[in-house]
Short mmCIF file of C-alpha atoms and ligand atoms in Angstrom, two decimals:
data_model
loop_
_atom_site.label_atom_id
_atom_site.label_comp_id
_atom_site.label_asym_id
_atom_site.label_seq_id
_atom_site.Cartn_x
_atom_site.Cartn_y
_atom_site.Cartn_z
CA MET A 14 0.00 0.00 0.00
CA SER A 15 1.20 3.54 -0.66
CA GLY A 16 2.67 5.73 2.01
CA LYS A 17 0.20 8.49 1.17
CA GLN A 18 -2.81 6.94 2.85
CA SER A 19 -4.75 8.77 5.55
CA LEU A 20 -4.29 7.71 9.16
CA ASP A 21 -7.92 6.51 9.10
CA THR A 22 -7.15 4.01 6.36
CA ILE A 23 -3.89 2.89 7.99
CA CYS A 24 -5.74 2.27 11.28
CA ILE A 25 -8.10 -0.11 9.47
CA GLN A 26 -5.98 -1.62 6.72
CA GLY A 27 -2.31 -1.07 7.65
CA GLY A 28 -0.10 -3.96 8.62
CA TRP A 29 -1.62 -7.31 7.62
CA GLN A 30 -1.75 -7.65 3.81
CA PRO A 31 -3.32 -11.03 2.99
CA LYS A 32 -2.22 -12.75 -0.19
CA ASN A 33 -4.52 -14.80 -2.42
CA GLY A 34 -6.58 -17.17 -0.31
CA GLU A 35 -5.20 -16.01 3.03
CA PRO A 36 -7.42 -14.94 5.96
CA ARG A 37 -8.85 -11.42 5.63
CA VAL A 38 -8.38 -10.82 9.35
CA LEU A 39 -4.92 -10.83 10.91
CA PRO A 40 -4.41 -14.39 12.21
CA ILE A 41 -2.92 -15.11 15.62
CA TYR A 42 0.24 -17.09 14.87
CA GLN A 43 0.00 -18.99 18.14
CA SER A 44 3.27 -20.81 17.62
CA THR A 45 6.58 -20.49 19.38
CA THR A 46 8.44 -21.89 16.42
CA PHE A 47 8.50 -22.19 12.62
CA LYS A 48 9.37 -25.10 10.35
CA TYR A 49 12.08 -25.29 7.65
CA GLU A 50 12.93 -27.85 4.95
CA THR A 51 16.68 -27.80 5.37
CA SER A 52 19.14 -27.24 8.14
CA GLU A 53 21.04 -24.88 5.86
CA GLN A 54 17.99 -22.55 5.52
CA MET A 55 17.59 -22.34 9.27
CA GLY A 56 21.30 -21.59 9.61
CA ARG A 57 21.03 -18.61 7.29
CA LEU A 58 18.24 -17.18 9.47
CA PHE A 59 20.46 -17.42 12.53
CA ASP A 60 23.20 -15.56 10.68
CA LEU A 61 20.74 -12.77 9.76
CA GLU A 62 21.57 -13.68 6.16
CA GLU A 63 17.95 -14.29 5.31
CA ASN A 64 14.62 -12.94 6.55
CA GLY A 65 12.29 -15.40 8.16
CA TYR A 66 10.68 -16.52 11.38
CA PHE A 67 12.23 -19.10 13.60
CA TYR A 68 11.35 -18.39 17.22
CA THR A 69 8.63 -16.07 18.56
CA ARG A 70 10.95 -14.48 21.14
CA LEU A 71 12.70 -12.84 18.18
CA ALA A 72 9.84 -12.27 15.79
CA ASN A 73 6.30 -13.44 15.07
CA PRO A 74 4.14 -12.66 12.01
CA THR A 75 1.17 -11.40 14.08
CA ASN A 76 3.41 -9.04 16.02
CA ASP A 77 5.18 -7.86 12.89
CA ALA A 78 1.93 -6.96 11.15
CA VAL A 79 0.80 -4.87 14.12
CA ALA A 80 4.22 -3.22 14.49
CA ASP A 81 4.05 -2.35 10.80
CA LYS A 82 0.66 -0.67 11.27
CA ILE A 83 2.07 1.48 14.09
CA ARG A 84 5.19 2.21 12.00
CA LYS A 85 2.97 3.53 9.21
CA LEU A 86 0.87 5.59 11.63
CA GLU A 87 4.02 7.26 12.99
CA GLY A 88 5.64 7.61 9.56
CA GLY A 89 8.71 5.58 10.58
CA ALA A 90 11.12 3.23 8.79
CA ALA A 91 10.99 0.21 11.11
CA ALA A 92 9.14 -0.87 14.27
CA MET A 93 8.91 -3.63 16.86
CA LEU A 94 6.41 -4.58 19.55
CA THR A 95 7.46 -5.14 23.15
CA SER A 96 5.68 -6.73 26.10
CA SER A 97 4.93 -3.35 27.73
CA GLY A 98 5.58 0.36 27.51
CA GLN A 99 8.25 -0.08 30.18
CA ALA A 100 10.07 -2.61 28.00
CA ALA A 101 9.81 -0.26 25.00
CA ASN A 102 11.48 2.61 26.84
CA MET A 103 14.09 0.32 28.41
CA TYR A 104 15.06 -1.15 25.02
CA ALA A 105 14.99 2.26 23.33
CA ILE A 106 17.74 3.36 25.73
CA LEU A 107 19.67 0.09 26.15
CA ASN A 108 19.94 -0.29 22.38
CA ILE A 109 22.31 2.71 22.27
CA CYS A 110 23.55 3.12 25.86
CA SER A 111 26.01 1.05 27.90
CA ALA A 112 27.60 1.45 31.33
CA GLY A 113 29.32 4.83 31.42
CA ASP A 114 26.79 6.54 29.13
CA HIS A 115 24.36 9.30 29.99
CA VAL A 116 20.81 10.34 29.03
CA VAL A 117 19.11 13.74 29.27
CA SER A 118 15.39 13.40 29.99
CA ALA A 119 12.52 15.78 30.68
CA ALA A 120 11.70 15.51 34.39
CA THR A 121 7.99 15.42 33.67
CA ILE A 122 7.67 11.81 32.55
CA TYR A 123 5.66 8.80 33.64
CA GLY A 124 6.63 7.63 37.15
CA GLY A 125 7.62 4.17 35.95
CA THR A 126 9.95 5.62 33.32
CA SER A 127 11.42 8.00 35.85
CA ASN A 128 12.19 5.05 38.16
CA LEU A 129 13.63 3.09 35.24
CA PHE A 130 15.96 5.94 34.28
CA THR A 131 17.05 7.14 37.71
CA VAL A 132 17.10 3.90 39.73
CA THR A 133 17.31 0.76 37.58
CA LEU A 134 19.39 2.04 34.64
CA LYS A 135 21.68 3.67 37.20
CA ARG A 136 22.40 0.16 38.51
CA PHE A 137 23.42 -0.72 34.93
CA GLY A 138 25.87 2.20 35.02
CA ILE A 139 23.76 4.53 32.84
CA GLN A 140 23.30 8.00 34.32
CA CYS A 141 20.28 10.22 33.71
CA THR A 142 19.89 13.97 34.18
CA LEU A 143 16.28 15.11 34.56
CA VAL A 144 15.63 18.59 33.20
CA ASP A 145 12.79 21.10 33.43
CA PRO A 146 11.19 20.81 29.96
CA ASP A 147 10.18 24.48 30.04
CA ALA A 148 13.70 25.76 30.74
CA PRO A 149 15.31 27.90 28.00
CA GLU A 150 17.72 26.21 25.60
CA GLU A 151 20.83 27.81 27.19
CA GLU A 152 19.84 26.27 30.52
CA LEU A 153 19.13 22.83 29.01
CA GLU A 154 22.54 22.88 27.26
CA LYS A 155 24.17 22.53 30.68
CA ALA A 156 22.72 19.06 31.16
CA PHE A 157 24.75 17.63 28.25
CA ARG A 158 28.04 15.80 28.77
CA ASP A 159 30.60 14.15 26.50
CA ASN A 160 29.02 10.78 27.29
CA THR A 161 25.41 11.85 26.57
CA ARG A 162 23.85 9.39 24.14
CA ALA A 163 20.14 10.28 23.98
CA VAL A 164 17.49 12.87 24.81
CA PHE A 165 14.10 11.66 26.07
CA GLY A 166 10.67 13.19 26.68
CA GLU A 167 6.90 12.56 26.46
CA THR A 168 4.74 14.42 23.92
CA ILE A 169 2.14 14.97 26.66
CA ALA A 170 3.49 13.98 30.05
CA ASN A 171 1.61 11.45 32.20
CA PRO A 172 0.32 12.70 34.65
CA ALA A 173 1.74 16.25 34.58
CA LEU A 174 0.04 17.05 31.22
CA VAL A 175 3.05 19.10 30.14
CA VAL A 176 3.26 19.45 26.35
CA LEU A 177 6.86 19.02 25.24
CA ASP A 178 8.39 21.61 22.91
CA LEU A 179 9.43 18.94 20.41
CA GLU A 180 11.40 21.23 18.07
CA LYS A 181 13.42 22.64 20.96
CA PHE A 182 14.35 19.18 22.25
CA ALA A 183 15.13 17.88 18.75
CA ARG A 184 17.43 20.85 18.14
CA LEU A 185 19.26 20.25 21.41
CA ALA A 186 19.67 16.53 20.76
CA HIS A 187 20.91 17.00 17.21
CA SER A 188 23.33 19.79 18.07
CA HIS A 189 24.94 17.26 20.44
CA GLY A 190 24.94 14.46 17.86
CA VAL A 191 22.46 12.22 19.70
CA PRO A 192 18.94 10.96 18.87
CA PHE A 193 15.74 12.38 20.33
CA ILE A 194 13.44 9.68 21.73
CA VAL A 195 9.78 10.58 22.28
CA ASP A 196 7.18 8.60 24.22
CA ASN A 197 4.02 9.42 22.25
CA THR A 198 1.60 7.36 24.38
CA PHE A 199 -0.84 10.13 25.34
CA ALA A 200 -1.04 12.08 22.07
CA THR A 201 -0.99 8.99 19.79
CA PRO A 202 -0.10 9.47 16.10
CA ILE A 203 -3.70 10.55 15.50
CA ASN A 204 -2.96 13.85 17.27
CA CYS A 205 0.81 14.20 16.89
CA ARG A 206 3.52 12.55 14.80
CA PRO A 207 6.76 13.44 16.61
CA ILE A 208 8.96 12.29 13.69
CA GLU A 209 7.59 15.23 11.67
CA TRP A 210 8.93 17.56 14.40
CA GLY A 211 12.41 16.04 14.55
CA ALA A 212 12.05 12.99 16.81
CA ASP A 213 14.29 10.10 15.77
CA ILE A 214 12.69 7.29 17.77
CA VAL A 215 9.10 7.07 19.04
CA THR A 216 7.94 4.76 21.82
CA HIS A 217 4.50 3.77 23.05
CA SER A 218 2.76 2.12 25.89
CA THR A 219 0.16 0.53 23.61
CA THR A 220 -1.64 -0.40 26.85
CA LYS A 221 -3.29 3.04 26.73
CA TYR A 222 -5.23 4.58 23.81
CA MET A 223 -3.85 2.21 21.14
CA ASP A 224 -5.40 -0.82 22.83
CA GLY A 225 -8.04 1.53 24.18
CA HIS A 226 -10.13 -1.07 25.99
CA ALA A 227 -7.85 -1.96 28.92
CA MET A 228 -7.39 -5.49 27.56
CA ALA A 229 -3.65 -6.01 27.07
CA VAL A 230 -0.39 -4.53 28.34
CA GLY A 231 2.00 -3.79 25.46
CA GLY A 232 4.57 -1.49 23.96
CA CYS A 233 6.11 -0.44 20.67
CA ILE A 234 9.29 1.21 19.36
CA VAL A 235 9.30 3.01 16.01
CA ASP A 236 12.51 4.22 14.39
CA SER A 237 12.29 7.09 11.91
CA GLY A 238 15.41 5.86 10.13
CA ASN A 239 16.53 9.51 10.04
CA PHE A 240 19.34 9.55 12.59
CA ASP A 241 22.77 9.23 11.00
CA TRP A 242 24.47 6.74 13.33
CA GLU A 243 27.58 6.53 11.18
CA ALA A 244 28.13 10.29 11.29
CA HIS A 245 28.40 9.86 15.08
CA GLY A 246 29.91 6.40 14.98
CA ASP A 247 32.23 7.06 17.94
CA LYS A 248 29.15 7.48 20.13
CA PHE A 249 27.26 4.45 18.79
CA PRO A 250 29.78 1.66 18.21
CA GLY A 251 27.10 -0.97 18.82
CA LEU A 252 25.46 0.05 15.55
CA THR A 253 28.50 0.96 13.50
CA THR A 254 31.11 -1.69 14.40
CA PRO A 255 30.98 -5.50 14.08
CA ASP A 256 28.67 -7.41 16.43
CA ASP A 257 30.61 -10.46 17.58
CA SER A 258 27.42 -12.18 18.65
CA TYR A 259 26.27 -12.17 14.98
CA HIS A 260 29.47 -13.12 13.15
CA GLY A 261 30.63 -9.57 12.87
CA VAL A 262 27.57 -7.99 11.28
CA VAL A 263 27.66 -4.16 11.21
CA TYR A 264 24.02 -3.11 11.63
CA THR A 265 24.19 0.27 9.89
CA ARG A 266 25.96 -1.20 6.88
CA LYS A 267 23.80 -4.27 6.49
CA PHE A 268 20.37 -2.93 7.49
CA GLY A 269 20.45 0.80 6.66
CA LYS A 270 17.32 2.52 7.96
CA ALA A 271 16.31 -0.66 9.81
CA ALA A 272 19.64 -0.84 11.71
CA TYR A 273 18.35 0.36 15.08
CA ILE A 274 15.28 -1.90 15.17
CA THR A 275 17.19 -4.91 13.79
CA LYS A 276 19.80 -4.52 16.53
CA ALA A 277 17.11 -4.18 19.21
CA THR A 278 15.44 -7.36 17.96
CA ALA A 279 18.58 -9.39 17.30
CA GLN A 280 20.36 -8.48 20.54
CA LEU A 281 17.94 -7.17 23.16
CA MET A 282 14.96 -9.42 22.38
CA ARG A 283 17.28 -12.39 22.01
CA ASP A 284 18.94 -11.76 25.36
CA MET A 285 16.19 -10.15 27.45
CA GLY A 286 13.05 -11.50 25.83
CA SER A 287 10.33 -8.92 26.53
CA ILE A 288 8.27 -10.02 23.55
CA GLN A 289 4.58 -9.22 23.20
CA SER A 290 2.39 -12.31 23.05
CA PRO A 291 0.74 -12.77 19.62
CA GLN A 292 -2.63 -12.94 21.43
CA ASN A 293 -2.06 -9.48 22.86
CA ALA A 294 -0.86 -8.16 19.50
CA PHE A 295 -4.12 -9.42 17.96
CA LEU A 296 -6.15 -7.56 20.59
CA LEU A 297 -3.99 -4.46 20.10
CA ASN A 298 -4.73 -4.59 16.38
CA ILE A 299 -8.48 -4.54 17.05
CA GLY A 300 -7.92 -1.49 19.24
CA LEU A 301 -5.90 0.23 16.52
CA GLU A 302 -8.71 -0.31 14.02
CA THR A 303 -10.78 2.33 15.84
CA LEU A 304 -8.01 4.59 17.15
CA HIS A 305 -8.87 7.32 14.63
CA LEU A 306 -12.50 7.31 15.80
CA ARG A 307 -11.89 7.04 19.54
CA VAL A 308 -9.12 9.61 20.03
CA PRO A 309 -11.09 12.62 18.68
CA ARG A 310 -14.05 11.59 20.85
CA HIS A 311 -11.84 11.33 23.96
CA CYS A 312 -10.59 14.86 23.25
CA GLU A 313 -14.05 16.28 22.57
CA ASN A 314 -15.43 14.80 25.80
CA ALA A 315 -12.38 15.84 27.85
CA LEU A 316 -12.67 19.45 26.66
CA LYS A 317 -16.35 19.55 27.70
CA VAL A 318 -15.51 18.05 31.11
CA ALA A 319 -12.54 20.42 31.60
CA GLU A 320 -14.73 23.43 30.75
CA TYR A 321 -17.39 22.20 33.17
CA LEU A 322 -14.87 21.70 35.99
CA LYS A 323 -13.41 25.14 35.38
CA SER A 324 -16.86 26.70 35.71
CA ARG A 325 -17.41 25.26 39.21
CA GLU A 326 -16.82 27.24 42.38
CA ASP A 327 -15.65 24.21 44.37
CA VAL A 328 -12.91 23.30 41.87
CA ALA A 329 -9.60 25.00 42.79
CA TRP A 330 -7.75 24.39 39.53
CA VAL A 331 -7.97 22.44 36.26
CA LYS A 332 -5.11 21.34 33.99
CA TYR A 333 -5.92 20.32 30.44
CA PRO A 334 -3.65 21.35 27.55
CA GLY A 335 -6.64 21.55 25.20
CA LEU A 336 -8.30 24.19 27.41
CA GLU A 337 -7.81 27.83 26.40
CA GLY A 338 -5.75 29.56 29.06
CA ASP A 339 -3.90 26.38 30.04
CA ARG A 340 -0.15 26.89 30.40
CA TYR A 341 0.46 24.50 27.49
CA TYR A 342 -2.42 25.60 25.26
CA GLN A 343 -0.16 27.34 22.70
CA LEU A 344 2.29 24.43 22.45
CA ALA A 345 -0.65 22.06 22.10
CA LYS A 346 -2.10 24.22 19.29
CA LYS A 347 1.23 24.02 17.49
CA TYR A 348 2.05 20.34 17.88
CA MET A 349 -1.43 18.80 18.10
CA PRO A 350 -3.94 21.22 16.58
CA GLN A 351 -6.67 18.58 16.33
CA GLY A 352 -6.66 17.67 20.02
CA THR A 353 -4.45 16.55 22.89
CA CYS A 354 -5.72 13.58 24.93
CA GLY A 355 -8.56 12.55 27.20
CA VAL A 356 -6.74 13.01 30.50
CA ILE A 357 -7.45 15.96 32.80
CA SER A 358 -6.05 16.75 36.22
CA PHE A 359 -7.79 18.98 38.72
CA GLY A 360 -7.95 19.83 42.40
CA LEU A 361 -10.90 20.52 44.70
CA LYS A 362 -10.90 23.43 47.14
CA GLY A 363 -11.48 20.92 49.93
CA GLY A 364 -8.11 19.27 49.17
CA ARG A 365 -7.30 15.65 49.95
CA SER A 366 -10.43 14.81 51.97
CA ALA A 367 -12.74 16.38 49.38
CA ALA A 368 -10.96 14.33 46.71
CA SER A 369 -11.65 11.05 48.53
CA ARG A 370 -15.26 11.96 49.14
CA PHE A 371 -15.72 12.97 45.50
CA MET A 372 -14.23 9.76 44.18
CA ASP A 373 -16.26 7.51 46.48
CA ARG A 374 -19.45 9.12 45.20
CA LEU A 375 -18.75 8.64 41.51
CA ASN A 376 -20.89 6.00 39.78
CA LEU A 377 -20.02 6.04 36.10
CA ALA A 378 -16.32 6.87 36.55
CA ALA A 379 -14.48 3.94 38.09
CA ILE A 380 -11.52 4.10 40.47
CA VAL A 381 -8.76 2.16 38.69
CA THR A 382 -4.97 2.34 38.29
CA HIS A 383 -5.19 2.99 34.57
CA VAL A 384 -5.65 5.78 32.08
CA ALA A 385 -6.63 6.19 28.48
CA ASP A 386 -9.29 3.60 27.85
CA ALA A 387 -12.83 3.80 26.55
CA ARG A 388 -14.32 3.95 30.06
CA THR A 389 -14.01 7.04 32.22
CA CYS A 390 -11.75 6.35 35.17
CA VAL A 391 -10.22 8.27 38.01
CA LEU A 392 -7.24 8.08 40.35
CA HIS A 393 -6.10 10.13 43.34
CA PRO A 394 -2.30 9.82 43.41
CA ALA A 395 -2.06 11.02 47.05
CA SER A 396 -4.35 8.17 48.15
CA HIS A 397 -3.12 5.55 45.66
CA THR A 398 0.14 5.54 43.68
CA HIS A 399 1.86 7.96 46.10
CA ARG A 400 0.02 7.02 49.31
CA GLN A 401 3.19 6.38 51.33
CA LEU A 402 4.10 10.09 51.12
CA SER A 403 3.11 12.86 53.53
CA ASP A 404 1.53 16.05 52.15
CA GLU A 405 4.94 17.78 52.38
CA GLN A 406 6.68 14.95 50.55
CA LEU A 407 3.96 14.97 47.89
CA VAL A 408 4.58 18.63 47.13
CA GLU A 409 8.33 17.91 46.87
CA ALA A 410 7.57 15.12 44.41
CA GLY A 411 5.53 17.57 42.35
CA VAL A 412 2.22 15.89 43.13
CA ASP A 413 -0.32 18.26 44.61
CA PRO A 414 -2.14 16.39 47.45
CA SER A 415 -5.44 17.54 45.94
CA LEU A 416 -4.61 16.30 42.38
CA ILE A 417 -7.28 14.06 40.86
CA ARG A 418 -6.40 12.43 37.54
CA LEU A 419 -9.51 11.98 35.44
CA SER A 420 -9.25 9.90 32.28
CA VAL A 421 -12.29 10.88 30.25
CA GLY A 422 -13.81 8.03 28.27
CA ILE A 423 -15.99 7.94 25.18
CA GLU A 424 -19.35 7.59 26.91
CA GLY A 425 -21.88 10.41 26.46
CA ALA A 426 -20.24 13.64 27.68
CA GLY A 427 -23.51 14.65 29.37
CA ASP A 428 -23.51 11.48 31.45
CA ILE A 429 -19.88 11.95 32.52
CA ILE A 430 -20.59 15.53 33.57
CA ALA A 431 -23.79 14.51 35.38
CA ASP A 432 -21.82 11.90 37.34
CA ILE A 433 -19.20 14.49 38.31
CA ALA A 434 -21.92 17.00 39.25
CA GLN A 435 -23.72 14.58 41.60
CA ALA A 436 -20.43 13.49 43.20
CA LEU A 437 -19.50 17.14 43.91
CA GLU A 438 -22.86 17.95 45.51
CA PRO A 439 -22.35 19.15 49.09
C1 PLP B 528 1.77 3.70 31.10
C2 PLP B 528 2.88 4.41 30.50
C3 PLP B 528 4.14 3.78 30.33
C4 PLP B 528 4.40 2.36 30.80
O1 PLP B 528 3.67 1.50 30.01
P1 PLP B 528 3.21 0.03 30.46
O2 PLP B 528 2.55 -0.47 29.23
O3 PLP B 528 2.30 0.18 31.62
O4 PLP B 528 4.46 -0.72 30.80
C5 PLP B 528 5.15 4.50 29.72
N1 PLP B 528 4.95 5.76 29.31
C6 PLP B 528 3.76 6.39 29.46
C7 PLP B 528 3.61 7.80 28.99
C8 PLP B 528 2.70 5.74 30.06
O5 PLP B 528 1.52 6.37 30.22
#
């Protein structure tokens, strides 16, 4: 299929391309292994001399079809699925960083990613400097070191709802000869395609809007194919010098624009094994088939709910980048003019106790540790994900004790607002 198709068509038809007599619907290749006629053929696969499936930890046709759909949606050159968003971000970094290397990341990122970067990767010898994404470029320059190998940020940060200035971060990364990695989970390619703004690698927790129904945990990495690894070969020897574990293959030379993803598959999947199950990839594909319909509806509903919350006397503050007057409204207009996401955060004047009371009284919105699915859901970080912290510690961690994270679903907006209204009644 041509690369000029609309996102709507790619959502439905991208990826699986059945040949004559093959199933119309993407089949679940529920097989760990694949059969060959000769030992010689199988050997060539192991040497990366030939394309083909041999073991699902490395590659599976169901997974590949879904990865290809996401690759097309993001406008990338190559893509792979992972078992989770966490695995996607871990591989995205580990594929180009070793002990002694350093990463610059926006501080406003998902808590799990922040832990990964500052605690777990630190144990691997990889350092991370967290920066204020709104700081001026001169200030951000100071975070870079000789051993910096990547810049990382989220298009719309979960849960801070900070919209990243993608062009600014791409400029910084490229002036230091390193790739810019963007987690595009909240915006999705329907609202923003970071590669068009200079991102080199895009990651996803497909668990969120892409799946959209809270069915399956998953992740994805898309490589734009645009970063010139060889021009900065001293920084990325893993891609530009022979890999002894594959008979001396040099990924950039042999695989061109697919070098980064091929290395991540051949080395990281082989050795660490965070593959997505083909069952989950099948479910993810069903989710993707309606992504272009669901995302605009999430945004439309969230804007109505944000406007309603803002109009109420008992609501202290509302954060939603799609709301006029929001700190990130202008950046959102630039990078995602059609909409942002369905997630809103707000605080009640009554603080922490009012938040608990409000949440207990909700009927339609469910209390769950999740965001970005079809059903409206709500979480109070101070009582849940951050419950071990005191109010003072919460403020230090940048989590207002009153913050309620509301993930607006695609039910009727009037019903969502009515549920909020009755729960706020004195
Ligand atoms: C949820 C989330 C992740 C982690 O994804 P999992 O699929 O839960 O492992 C990473 N980044 C962002 C922005 C997320 O919202």
